[in-house]
Amino acid sequence: MKIVALVKQVPDTETKIKLTADGKALETAGIKYVVNPYDEFAIEEAVRIKEKNSGSTVIAVGMGPERMKEALRTALAMGADEGIYIAEENLPGKDGLITARLLAEAIKSLSPDLVICGKQAIDDDEGRVGPALSHYLELPFVANVTKLTVESGKLNLHRELEGRTEVMEVALPAVVSAQKGLNEPRYPSLINIMQAKKKTINELKPEQLLSNDELNKLSTLEETGLNLPPAREKGRKLQGDPEQMVKEIVTFLTETVKIS
Amino acid sequence: MRKIYVVNWLKDGEMPQVNLELLEAAKSIKTGLNGSITLLLLGKPTPEQLNSLKNRGADEIRYFDTPELNQYNLETYTQAISGELEGSEYLLILPGTIQGKELGGKLSARHTAAYIPDVLNFTSNNGEVVFIRPIYAGKARTGLKGKAGSPWIITIRPNTFAPAQETGTEAKIEVKAYTPQNSRIKTLEVIKPQTATLDVSEAKVIVSGGRGMKEAEHFKLLEELAQVINGAVGASRMAVDAGWRDHQAQVGQTGKIVTPDLYLACGISGAIQHLVGMSSSKYIVAINKDAEAPIFEIASLSVVGDVFEILPGLTVELKKIKEQQLCAK
């Protein structure tokens, strides 16, 4: 099988988000970047499928600024065979549609049997690239997968919905997005990391994939500003006798929160 | 002028509450867009369901009398919805659920539309609408505008807009037919939890536990309390990674973002990635032994104490009140 795993690099979950002095952009100084946690599940699953099906290959594909290549190296260290990097430059905007279309153009010629991405990137939290990419590749899509088995020509999978699990069957080739619970991503060993340095990352520029005219058509959004959410008002603090505190909590719940 | 389509479907034959929230959002955006509202219902509502919807602000309700659409399917739904969209200047509103976002992403590529998921709010000025959505799990917010001439697709996060109230005007009802296409995706079964547990993403009250709960067994205390106050049981990432709770219960940046009326955090110190998942709750009550726990910075009521000394008593007291209320009725 040929499996594509999509990779994005994002700020670590412990990052405190600040705005620049002019309030127009995020302050990026001091941010630690990691592989998007949901993409780790995607890479791990791709590698596990490869390990079970001899003759398979895993190609990690990602788009972003130069530092994005570190994330692709991590994917290679986890077991992907090669990488494709699309430089995020000379684009008419930051629209997710542009990303999805460029990724699709890069993936199309590979004719993969399966494309796995994370359910969303934890920076923009859109979850758009997977389903949009599936449209451009003309493939079926399933979001939020927590269990996956490959059978001849199809996937059997479980996907999580709000409070329920859907058991599904999808014809291959297909695009799916990974949710936490799908697997436990491995930590690459030092040897894996060394070996990954010898693997190839092919670099592509947007203009090699799409004309400027086509890119411009995909730019449909305009960002008008950023702000930080209003700070919460700090409440009362209770300390001391547990029994007395229980009474005060009950009063708070019944009189202020008005629970029924 | 921009036409508004509100799209929704029945869940196990029932009309989801979020439907009325989408209509409320549509109603408040409508003024700025000078458009009309069409509610597109995939699947066939019962006469009672239709009745309860026809005077909630939609100018027109279209539903499909096609059994194949009674169950959600990304491929057939994409086809059926696309067949109903007229022109290229419209606003399509979908629920901000997993299925709603899957559809939104797919439709946005198919129609080259501006896509803005998880809309919290909007501002409107002379036909220009700026939608506000959270990024970095709510650590920041961004304002986005769809370009003129392009379709716009948004999803609305559940519990963000109040349900639409009844109005005087009645919607025009239209019944549509859809010729089912073969779908490459099949739903074989839907597994629901054995006990009727409430999911944290839908609950108005959440009782959540973290490291301070010490072991899986102790979550019983939270379950008992949750039962008394009709809540769902949530967990921090640490509690999930330790195997104490299922990841479906995880609240935080790599779990669920929740906005209940009450979030009761027990033995949760408040790592940033947890705080962003629950800091938009209306009220937060936090119980923690450590007086310096970061969660106290955002709590409406901070309780410095041992969860094991407080929770059992709290459950007993709340149970008493509930019983008194029942007797009074």
mmCIF file of C-alpha atoms in Angstrom, chain B residues 268-272 275 288 290-299:
data_model
loop_
_atom_site.group_PDB
_atom_site.id
_atom_site.type_symbol
_atom_site.label_atom_id
_atom_site.label_comp_id
_atom_site.label_asym_id
_atom_site.label_seq_id
_atom_site.Cartn_x
_atom_site.Cartn_y
_atom_site.Cartn_z
ATOM 1 C CA ILE B 268 -7.217 19.833 38.584
ATOM 2 C CA SER B 269 -4.324 22.253 38.949
ATOM 3 C CA GLY B 270 -4.989 23.982 35.632
ATOM 4 C CA ALA B 271 -2.320 23.482 32.969
ATOM 5 C CA ILE B 272 -2.771 25.976 30.112
ATOM 6 C CA LEU B 275 -7.725 25.910 30.955
ATOM 7 C CA ASN B 288 -7.771 21.933 44.964
ATOM 8 C CA ASP B 290 -2.831 23.737 46.500
ATOM 9 C CA ALA B 291 -3.796 27.349 47.256
ATOM 10 C CA GLU B 292 -1.520 28.465 44.414
ATOM 11 C CA ALA B 293 -3.096 26.221 41.724
ATOM 12 C CA PRO B 294 -3.398 28.180 38.433
ATOM 13 C CA ILE B 295 -7.032 27.115 38.057
ATOM 14 C CA PHE B 296 -7.923 29.467 40.945
ATOM 15 C CA GLU B 297 -6.943 32.395 38.680
ATOM 16 C CA ILE B 298 -10.046 31.825 36.561
ATOM 17 C CA ALA B 299 -12.457 30.190 39.040
#
